[in-house]
C-alpha cells in the first residue's frame, strides 16, 4: 500500500468536501475552491511539520467556513466559533474520531482574523497560516476585489490611490485593503514556512498596487 493510500485524507477529503458544499452559500470568495486552496496550502506547511495531525488539519481546512458571515456583519467575529461548534456536531454524525474533535474545533475557531484568537496547537497554527495565505497573492487579490464589489466599495481614491496625503480607509477604497490588512499578514504567520510564502505573495500585491496607481493616475 502506498504512503498516499494510508493517509486519512484519502478517505476523509471527499466526505468533508461534501459536508462543506452542503453548507455553502453564494459567496465566491469563500467557496469550495477556497477550501481546497487552503487545504493545499496546509499540505505544503505540513511538509515542514510532520508532528502535526494531518486529519485534524484536513477537517479544519474544509469546515472552517461552515458559518460565513459578511465582512460588515456585526457578528462577524463570532463566525469561526459558530463554525467550530457546527463542525463538531456534523463530524460526530460522520463517525469522525472523537478524540480529535476538540483539536479540530480549536483550529477552526482560531483561523479567523476578526476573531482575534491565538492558536495553541501546531494544527491550529497551520490552518490559520493556510487560510491567510489564500488572502495573499494573485488569487487573494481577486478575492479582495470580489468582496469589495459585494460591499459596493470604490476601487481606489480618485486622486490619491496610494494614500500619500490621506489616511488609509479600506471601508471606502478597495485598494487600501492591501496596506490596511494584507500587508500585515506575513508578520502574523505562525510558522516559518507560512511567513516565507506570505512575504513572497505580498511582493506580488505590492508590485500590483504600484502599477495600478500608475495606470489609475495616467502616468
GROMACS .gro file of C-alpha atoms in nm:
model
  219
    1UNK     CA    1   0.000   0.000   0.000
    2UNK     CA    2   0.136   0.342  -0.094
    3UNK     CA    3   0.201   0.622   0.156
    4UNK     CA    4  -0.077   0.825  -0.001
    5UNK     CA    5  -0.326   0.537   0.033
    6UNK     CA    6  -0.255   0.518   0.404
    7UNK     CA    7  -0.322   0.886   0.457
    8UNK     CA    8  -0.652   0.974   0.623
    9UNK     CA    9  -0.731   1.237   0.361
   10UNK     CA   10  -0.780   0.963   0.102
   11UNK     CA   11  -1.096   0.859   0.285
   12UNK     CA   12  -1.198   1.181   0.453
   13UNK     CA   13  -1.138   1.457   0.199
   14UNK     CA   14  -1.438   1.380  -0.028
   15UNK     CA   15  -1.665   1.341   0.274
   16UNK     CA   16  -1.553   1.670   0.423
   17UNK     CA   17  -1.583   1.847   0.088
   18UNK     CA   18  -1.940   1.720   0.053
   19UNK     CA   19  -2.022   1.841   0.404
   20UNK     CA   20  -1.879   2.185   0.331
   21UNK     CA   21  -2.065   2.204   0.000
   22UNK     CA   22  -2.392   2.127   0.176
   23UNK     CA   23  -2.347   2.438   0.391
   24UNK     CA   24  -2.213   2.665   0.116
   25UNK     CA   25  -2.373   2.991   0.015
   26UNK     CA   26  -2.313   3.203  -0.294
   27UNK     CA   27  -2.001   3.378  -0.164
   28UNK     CA   28  -1.744   3.330  -0.437
   29UNK     CA   29  -1.458   3.430  -0.207
   30UNK     CA   30  -1.537   3.151   0.040
   31UNK     CA   31  -1.648   2.869  -0.187
   32UNK     CA   32  -1.530   2.511  -0.225
   33UNK     CA   33  -1.236   2.627  -0.436
   34UNK     CA   34  -1.122   2.842  -0.145
   35UNK     CA   35  -1.141   2.544   0.090
   36UNK     CA   36  -0.937   2.330  -0.148
   37UNK     CA   37  -0.672   2.601  -0.181
   38UNK     CA   38  -0.650   2.633   0.197
   39UNK     CA   39  -0.600   2.258   0.223
   40UNK     CA   40  -0.328   2.269  -0.044
   41UNK     CA   41  -0.157   2.549   0.144
   42UNK     CA   42  -0.183   2.348   0.463
   43UNK     CA   43  -0.040   2.044   0.287
   44UNK     CA   44   0.270   2.242   0.195
   45UNK     CA   45   0.307   2.358   0.555
   46UNK     CA   46   0.257   2.005   0.685
   47UNK     CA   47   0.570   1.905   0.497
   48UNK     CA   48   0.760   2.123   0.745
   49UNK     CA   49   0.569   1.990   1.048
   50UNK     CA   50   0.543   1.610   1.038
   51UNK     CA   51   0.446   1.616   1.405
   52UNK     CA   52   0.109   1.773   1.320
   53UNK     CA   53  -0.207   1.563   1.297
   54UNK     CA   54  -0.293   1.560   0.927
   55UNK     CA   55  -0.656   1.459   0.976
   56UNK     CA   56  -0.721   1.742   1.221
   57UNK     CA   57  -0.575   1.992   0.975
   58UNK     CA   58  -0.773   1.846   0.686
   59UNK     CA   59  -1.105   1.865   0.871
   60UNK     CA   60  -1.042   2.219   0.992
   61UNK     CA   61  -0.944   2.338   0.644
   62UNK     CA   62  -1.263   2.210   0.486
   63UNK     CA   63  -1.501   2.309   0.766
   64UNK     CA   64  -1.364   2.644   0.882
   65UNK     CA   65  -1.624   2.845   0.689
   66UNK     CA   66  -1.938   2.647   0.770
   67UNK     CA   67  -2.077   2.970   0.916
   68UNK     CA   68  -1.976   3.252   0.682
   69UNK     CA   69  -2.100   3.598   0.777
   70UNK     CA   70  -2.047   3.905   0.557
   71UNK     CA   71  -1.743   4.120   0.628
   72UNK     CA   72  -1.963   4.405   0.752
   73UNK     CA   73  -2.183   4.190   0.977
   74UNK     CA   74  -2.155   4.297   1.343
   75UNK     CA   75  -2.137   3.931   1.445
   76UNK     CA   76  -1.851   3.857   1.204
   77UNK     CA   77  -1.604   3.798   1.488
   78UNK     CA   78  -1.818   3.508   1.613
   79UNK     CA   79  -1.842   3.322   1.282
   80UNK     CA   80  -1.540   3.097   1.336
   81UNK     CA   81  -1.660   2.985   1.679
   82UNK     CA   82  -2.002   2.907   1.535
   83UNK     CA   83  -1.832   2.715   1.255
   84UNK     CA   84  -1.636   2.515   1.513
   85UNK     CA   85  -1.949   2.417   1.704
   86UNK     CA   86  -2.133   2.322   1.384
   87UNK     CA   87  -1.832   2.123   1.261
   88UNK     CA   88  -1.815   1.918   1.580
   89UNK     CA   89  -2.184   1.829   1.556
   90UNK     CA   90  -2.152   1.735   1.190
   91UNK     CA   91  -1.833   1.533   1.236
   92UNK     CA   92  -1.990   1.332   1.516
   93UNK     CA   93  -2.264   1.217   1.279
   94UNK     CA   94  -1.998   1.109   1.028
   95UNK     CA   95  -1.811   0.895   1.279
   96UNK     CA   96  -1.505   1.119   1.291
   97UNK     CA   97  -1.252   1.010   1.557
   98UNK     CA   98  -1.395   1.164   1.877
   99UNK     CA   99  -1.054   1.220   2.034
  100UNK     CA  100  -0.970   1.466   1.755
  101UNK     CA  101  -1.285   1.681   1.774
  102UNK     CA  102  -1.153   1.932   2.027
  103UNK     CA  103  -0.841   1.988   1.818
  104UNK     CA  104  -1.048   2.045   1.504
  105UNK     CA  105  -1.275   2.288   1.688
  106UNK     CA  106  -0.978   2.484   1.821
  107UNK     CA  107  -0.818   2.510   1.477
  108UNK     CA  108  -1.143   2.632   1.322
  109UNK     CA  109  -1.215   2.885   1.597
  110UNK     CA  110  -0.865   3.032   1.573
  111UNK     CA  111  -0.840   3.064   1.196
  112UNK     CA  112  -1.033   3.390   1.173
  113UNK     CA  113  -0.856   3.726   1.166
  114UNK     CA  114  -1.159   3.903   1.313
  115UNK     CA  115  -1.193   3.653   1.599
  116UNK     CA  116  -0.853   3.756   1.736
  117UNK     CA  117  -0.785   3.415   1.894
  118UNK     CA  118  -0.432   3.279   1.937
  119UNK     CA  119  -0.373   2.922   1.816
  120UNK     CA  120  -0.226   2.697   2.082
  121UNK     CA  121  -0.155   2.386   1.871
  122UNK     CA  122   0.057   2.327   1.564
  123UNK     CA  123  -0.255   2.215   1.376
  124UNK     CA  124  -0.433   2.543   1.453
  125UNK     CA  125  -0.124   2.741   1.354
  126UNK     CA  126  -0.106   2.561   1.020
  127UNK     CA  127  -0.475   2.617   0.946
  128UNK     CA  128  -0.453   2.985   1.036
  129UNK     CA  129  -0.149   3.034   0.813
  130UNK     CA  130  -0.302   2.835   0.528
  131UNK     CA  131  -0.619   3.044   0.530
  132UNK     CA  132  -0.425   3.370   0.544
  133UNK     CA  133  -0.204   3.263   0.256
  134UNK     CA  134  -0.514   3.241   0.040
  135UNK     CA  135  -0.575   3.610   0.111
  136UNK     CA  136  -0.236   3.693  -0.039
  137UNK     CA  137  -0.102   3.674  -0.392
  138UNK     CA  138  -0.291   3.662  -0.721
  139UNK     CA  139  -0.598   3.471  -0.603
  140UNK     CA  140  -0.607   3.675  -0.285
  141UNK     CA  141  -0.613   3.990  -0.495
  142UNK     CA  142  -0.908   3.860  -0.696
  143UNK     CA  143  -1.090   3.774  -0.372
  144UNK     CA  144  -1.024   4.126  -0.243
  145UNK     CA  145  -1.189   4.284  -0.546
  146UNK     CA  146  -1.477   4.038  -0.529
  147UNK     CA  147  -1.555   4.114  -0.164
  148UNK     CA  148  -1.512   4.488  -0.212
  149UNK     CA  149  -1.755   4.475  -0.503
  150UNK     CA  150  -2.019   4.299  -0.296
  151UNK     CA  151  -1.979   4.572  -0.033
  152UNK     CA  152  -2.004   4.842  -0.304
  153UNK     CA  153  -1.671   4.999  -0.222
  154UNK     CA  154  -1.485   5.215  -0.472
  155UNK     CA  155  -1.178   5.060  -0.631
  156UNK     CA  156  -0.946   5.342  -0.522
  157UNK     CA  157  -0.936   5.706  -0.418
  158UNK     CA  158  -0.976   5.913  -0.735
  159UNK     CA  159  -0.669   6.135  -0.681
  160UNK     CA  160  -0.455   5.963  -0.416
  161UNK     CA  161  -0.475   5.585  -0.463
  162UNK     CA  162  -0.162   5.518  -0.255
  163UNK     CA  163  -0.277   5.739   0.034
  164UNK     CA  164   0.022   5.970   0.032
  165UNK     CA  165  -0.181   6.261   0.173
  166UNK     CA  166  -0.479   6.097   0.339
  167UNK     CA  167  -0.550   5.823   0.594
  168UNK     CA  168  -0.589   5.472   0.458
  169UNK     CA  169  -0.952   5.363   0.456
  170UNK     CA  170  -1.038   5.017   0.321
  171UNK     CA  171  -1.405   5.066   0.411
  172UNK     CA  172  -1.414   5.323   0.132
  173UNK     CA  173  -1.147   5.207  -0.113
  174UNK     CA  174  -1.066   4.850  -0.209
  175UNK     CA  175  -0.701   4.918  -0.295
  176UNK     CA  176  -0.638   5.042   0.058
  177UNK     CA  177  -0.708   4.692   0.188
  178UNK     CA  178  -0.367   4.578   0.067
  179UNK     CA  179  -0.194   4.815   0.308
  180UNK     CA  180  -0.453   4.809   0.587
  181UNK     CA  181  -0.472   4.433   0.629
  182UNK     CA  182  -0.300   4.216   0.370
  183UNK     CA  183   0.044   4.368   0.421
  184UNK     CA  184   0.027   4.279   0.790
  185UNK     CA  185  -0.037   3.909   0.735
  186UNK     CA  186   0.318   3.776   0.676
  187UNK     CA  187   0.438   3.906   1.013
  188UNK     CA  188   0.138   3.741   1.179
  189UNK     CA  189   0.210   3.397   1.037
  190UNK     CA  190   0.255   3.125   1.297
  191UNK     CA  191   0.503   2.912   1.102
  192UNK     CA  192   0.833   2.999   0.938
  193UNK     CA  193   0.723   2.842   0.609
  194UNK     CA  194   0.398   3.037   0.617
  195UNK     CA  195   0.585   3.360   0.678
  196UNK     CA  196   0.825   3.300   0.389
  197UNK     CA  197   0.543   3.219   0.147
  198UNK     CA  198   0.340   3.512   0.276
  199UNK     CA  199   0.623   3.754   0.202
  200UNK     CA  200   0.662   3.613  -0.147
  201UNK     CA  201   0.292   3.662  -0.219
  202UNK     CA  202   0.283   4.008  -0.063
  203UNK     CA  203   0.559   4.118  -0.301
  204UNK     CA  204   0.320   4.043  -0.589
  205UNK     CA  205   0.048   4.253  -0.428
  206UNK     CA  206   0.280   4.547  -0.370
  207UNK     CA  207   0.401   4.534  -0.730
  208UNK     CA  208   0.042   4.530  -0.849
  209UNK     CA  209  -0.050   4.819  -0.618
  210UNK     CA  210   0.224   5.039  -0.764
  211UNK     CA  211   0.133   4.953  -1.123
  212UNK     CA  212  -0.237   5.007  -1.053
  213UNK     CA  213  -0.166   5.356  -0.917
  214UNK     CA  214   0.037   5.448  -1.226
  215UNK     CA  215  -0.244   5.345  -1.459
  216UNK     CA  216  -0.511   5.496  -1.235
  217UNK     CA  217  -0.338   5.835  -1.246
  218UNK     CA  218  -0.246   5.811  -1.615
  219UNK     CA  219   0.128   5.809  -1.566
   0.00000   0.00000   0.00000
